[in-house]
Amino acid sequence: MSPNASDAVGRAERRDTAADVPRRRRTPVPVRQAVVLSGLAVGAVVVSAASWAGTPVTVGNVGGMVVVGLSLGAIYAVSASGLVVVYTTTGVFNFAQGAVGMYWAFVYWELRVNRGWPAPVALALVVLVLAPLGGVLLDRAVMRRLRNLPLVLQLMVTVGLMVAFMGIAATQWQGDRGRTVLPFFGHTGSFEVIGVTVTWHRLITILVAAAIALLLRLLLFRARLGVAMRAVVDSRSLAALNGANGEAVSATAWAIGSSLAAVAGILIAPESQLVVDVLTLVVIDAFAAAAVGRMRSLPWTFAGALLLGVGQQFIRRFLSFDDGFANMHEALPTILLFVVVILLPQAQLRARGVSAQLARRTLRLTDVKESTVGVAALFMLVLAWTGGTLPFTDAWSSVGINRGVTMMVTAIIMLSLVPLTGWAGQVSFAPLAFAGVGAVIFAKITGDTGSAYGLVLAAALTAPVGALMALPAVRLQGLYLALASMAFARGFELLFFTQTAVIDPNRGGRQFAPLSIGGWELTGTGRGYLLALTVVFGAMVTGLVALRRSRWGRRWVAMKDSEAAAATLGINVIETKVAVFVLSAAMAGFGGALFGLQVGTLNVLQFELLVGLPIVLLLVVGGVSLPAAALFGGVNTVLFIVIKDRWDYSWLSALEVLGPGIMAVVMVLNPAGAVAEIGRGFARFLPWRADARAAYAAEVAANREPEPGELGLSRPFTAADMVATERALSVANELARPGHDGAAAAMTVERPAP
Amino acid sequence: MTGTMTGDGRRARLEARGVTVRFGGLAALSDASVDVRAGEVVGLIGPNGAGKTTLFDVICGLRAPDAGSVVLEGADITGRSVHRRARLGIARTFQKLEVFGNLSAVDNVRVAVEMRRRWDRSPMRPLAEAAAVLERVGIAAVAGEAVAGLPTGTARLVELARALATNPRVLLLDEPSSGLDDSETSEVAGLVRSLCDDGLAVLLVEHDMSFVMDICERIFVLDFGRIIAEGSPQDVRVDPAVQAAYLGTEAAPMNGHRQAP
Amino acid sequence: MTRGDADSSRARVGPVAPVLELHGVRAGYGQIEVLHGVDLSVAAGEVLALFGPNGAGKTTTLGVCSGQIRPSAGSVRLMGTMVNGARPHALARAGVCLIPEGRGIFPNLTVRENLRMATYSGVAYARVEERAFEQFPRLAERRTQLAGTLSGGEQQMLAISRGLATDPALLLLDELSMGLAPMIVAELYERVGEMAAAGLSILIVEQFAQSVLGVADRAAVMLGGRVQQVGEPESIAAALGGAYLDGH
């Protein structure tokens, strides 16, 4: 309850006598929601009618749909309820919920299948011991430090955790290989009820979910610990005033969340195969279910999950879509997530105060001159590289050049997030979706003629797509925006890039002719292309540096710091947000076109959500508000590939995923970003940064305490040292005097007369 | 108790008429009306939770009232969005600081000056003008520093400067003196008075009563979301309903003390 | 010596070991210092009322006493023991009970669940419930209702019933009367008075002096982060009008 509302509760006491009952002015929100919902219902019916597969509606079919749907929904519900319990009690939204479940499913499989443990023992060990311990460990090591960080960093760290878990599992078990996990009672164990076949596994799944629902209910409403968990949701500080230990409550929530993730992972593995990506993406289903419960209500979360499961089975059994929409059942959670986000009421502009941001070190802005110098240095370096003067044998081979191109293209796509996330504070996990749109547009328009206008068009035509994603963003803030962007990226992956009209999977060969600019021909893998990309990247960096110093840059940063205050200055918050989304999409689209030119042939896999996450993470690790961080991100992306390539150890096999994930998690320790730290260290070597040298000297001086042995020997003994020594000696004398308690003397303070 | 020092013939620049705001069916403001004239400093006082900041939110558009209207120079602006009202000349500061912590002090003000270009056609150089506003508020020395690192008092002055930079017609100040030391407070008082001499209308919420009593020509007293008294500082000080509201006595009944507009 | 003897002798001798003692406490939020050296003591069995205008630092003082805010200087002693920097839940279990400003209840828990939270103090649930319902029979009628749906007065009753039912060593009350009708405030303070008579040590923070005059043994005025004056409740209250409305 907000302080205002709680005031109002009391205020009403005296109002009871007042006769006036003010009329409501605004249209009640439910009307709008009802309109949207009925529109969607009509849409669903129309789609269903149009795509009806002709499956006979028999008891067997409908019953089968319900049983399979409920068992799937039950798994989503278990995972989502872990998400909700953790989010409500700790305030951290765990994007890694699916990945955690995936990891424990692998551990279970390892024990059960590889080591041949009996199922009950393996199950008990994983679900009741290892997973809860892992949850507590995560809370202690990472999550506890997240509580007071800005939301962007909170989200990035849990996404980092998700990617890291994928990396760990892939390293440990080569998880992209398809494996089947036996259901608890073998493959075929099943029985039949009124013509509906029910496998034991599905029955067990449904029963387990029901039992978990019951246990959670009992815990949260009967046990004092559970009551304390709900109390923490209302007010963490008041719970502490009652004597409940908030840290212990949080740790319990993480233990429960982790355990529920494990249960969900183990239950779904036999249904979906034991594959890292597939199990990790269960989290999207969990998001959608939790969003139905507004991230708070467990009953609604369960309802959302069951609806989702049955809905997916309905699509699979009764509808048939063209090839392009063949993933419709997989896309259902994405669609549901988007619908819920649209139905949410408008977030109110609210004055929040800046106390949370106080006392943070702020960065000096790079100026255009510095950026130009830096970019020139980069260009010289790349020139030396392509000229073969760098002392790495393979750097200028065709493989090396191609990696350089990958580095630059990645860095350019990363740049698109600098104004959006770094300055305007809008989280987006969808840069690759925009890049994909840009690549497709370029391929369609001028890809085969090599005309450079196509690049411009790719940027210009991707921009409106950015406005499309801004639609939920302008209404919502923070977490829901992040979820919407994830749903957006996943939706594009499943429903847009799969269209043959968009990317034709049967079309082989290069879709991109060499780019021709003013008589120059640039193939997507050549040295000229790498040099051109370096110039383009440099120009974009310098442009961004100038933009950050312009009124638009200031306005975006101002809006991030306080939307309410920005609006009271006359800033149209909606217009300003849409503008930055449009800019970001255009930049990503441009980068995507350059990517297309490099790879030559487009396919669906290039623009998947999960492929995009490491890109976002590496930029954030570098420091998302700095254009230079994009170079850091690009370099690291390639570095991981190079390392993996060079040293063929099995523990490096998933480095390109593991690396960014772990780096993002470690970011908790240094939220400012790596580039800022590096910059602070290097600045004093730049001839024009006298200020940095002065700051460094001051820091060194502050860290140096005079030690008795070094006085007058390693450095001159100054008057200040003399005074300090004098004082130290007199204090020592005071304390040495017998019968004198120096500390007590210092504590004696005048007390007010009683 | 309609005694005002500015005379009754002047039209109100800003009026809030019969504003009611309810949180979940409970009234934070009920039928509250205040008005400010050009060149006048009007105080809004009342115990904790009386609804003062909520009334500010309604006036600047951050919260839609359940009933009542906001009128700027005779025109009803109740349905306008926050940024539209800002462009029409309503500026405010916040009780809990809402500065742009990642920007320098001068850039905080510059954002405001640059926005003004949207509706103010007069030629200007934003940077120079922002620096001039900082000078006027007396914090030119910290122009280049990031606001997140400034002490509260100074940050509050940055907010004041930022509000002034929009060239407002009505200025809403929410506790302008909190976090300021005595000399800063008197400087702000002097500044507010000189702004009014230039024709600005100022409505301020303040807990420092000496500040309010010194600076305001009229005072509205808000309690339980209702205006329980209105008048000159002297009148308000001795008003039994006000005494009761502040000291919690039952000297006077709470209802029936509202002034007819 | 029987227990009763010990109690009565302590009462005769007067405040030798204060239950709560603040010495030169400085504290604040981030870089902003709100308390600039607060000295204050509450003797065993004493009721001290702390008055002051908004922003004087009253709530911050309570925050320091309950462990929510760590003092940057000075000492906080609870029955003679230094407790600087102890965490709120530890202090709560040690017997410091703060009823915070603006309804110290969990709105989404039922009345019973709210009372259940009070059992962290070590008192059995049956006893907490029994005493709470005995003192505020209205709560008994609403035991299964969500606390957020209670009226303001009932919410406040629920909030203080935690203080009254768990035998704390020290009760801290923050602006109990805020937003409540005078009659309800009077009823609440009547209960507080009964507890005081039974020997509970209480620190009451109030803006409205009138409501606590019947309960307080001593009163203090806070202004600008310091305790300005300590004395008889009546004389302090008489001077308050000036403090609030003139700012002096």
PDB file of C-alpha atoms in Angstrom, chain C residues 5 40 52-53 59 79 88-89 92 99 107 111 121 129 134 138 140 146 154 169 179 197 204 215 236:
ATOM      1  CA  ASP C   5      10.149  -6.258  46.160  1.00  0.00           C
ATOM      2  CA  LEU C  40      17.495  11.162  25.038  1.00  0.00           C
ATOM      3  CA  GLY C  52       8.171  18.325  17.120  1.00  0.00           C
ATOM      4  CA  PRO C  53       7.179  19.659  13.710  1.00  0.00           C
ATOM      5  CA  THR C  59      10.764   9.346  13.006  1.00  0.00           C
ATOM      6  CA  MET C  79      19.238  -1.422  29.194  1.00  0.00           C
ATOM      7  CA  PRO C  88      15.868  -4.575  13.343  1.00  0.00           C
ATOM      8  CA  HIS C  89      14.774  -8.201  13.642  1.00  0.00           C
ATOM      9  CA  ALA C  92      12.622  -6.787  17.869  1.00  0.00           C
ATOM     10  CA  ILE C  99       4.699   0.667  15.821  1.00  0.00           C
ATOM     11  CA  PRO C 107      -2.667  -5.169   4.578  1.00  0.00           C
ATOM     12  CA  VAL C 111      -5.957 -10.101  11.330  1.00  0.00           C
ATOM     13  CA  SER C 121       8.917 -11.984  19.906  1.00  0.00           C
ATOM     14  CA  GLU C 129      -4.405 -13.480  20.368  1.00  0.00           C
ATOM     15  CA  GLU C 134      -9.236  -8.807  25.224  1.00  0.00           C
ATOM     16  CA  ARG C 138     -13.532  -5.361  17.803  1.00  0.00           C
ATOM     17  CA  ALA C 140     -11.955 -10.544  17.490  1.00  0.00           C
ATOM     18  CA  LEU C 146      -7.776  -8.923   5.540  1.00  0.00           C
ATOM     19  CA  GLU C 154      -9.068  -0.825  13.669  1.00  0.00           C
ATOM     20  CA  ALA C 169      10.903  -4.115  27.029  1.00  0.00           C
ATOM     21  CA  GLY C 179      -5.398  10.473  10.308  1.00  0.00           C
ATOM     22  CA  ALA C 197       0.423   1.912  34.438  1.00  0.00           C
ATOM     23  CA  ILE C 204       5.710   8.216  22.044  1.00  0.00           C
ATOM     24  CA  VAL C 215      -0.264   9.431  29.401  1.00  0.00           C
ATOM     25  CA  ILE C 236       6.152  21.611  26.898  1.00  0.00           C
TER      26      ILE C 236
END
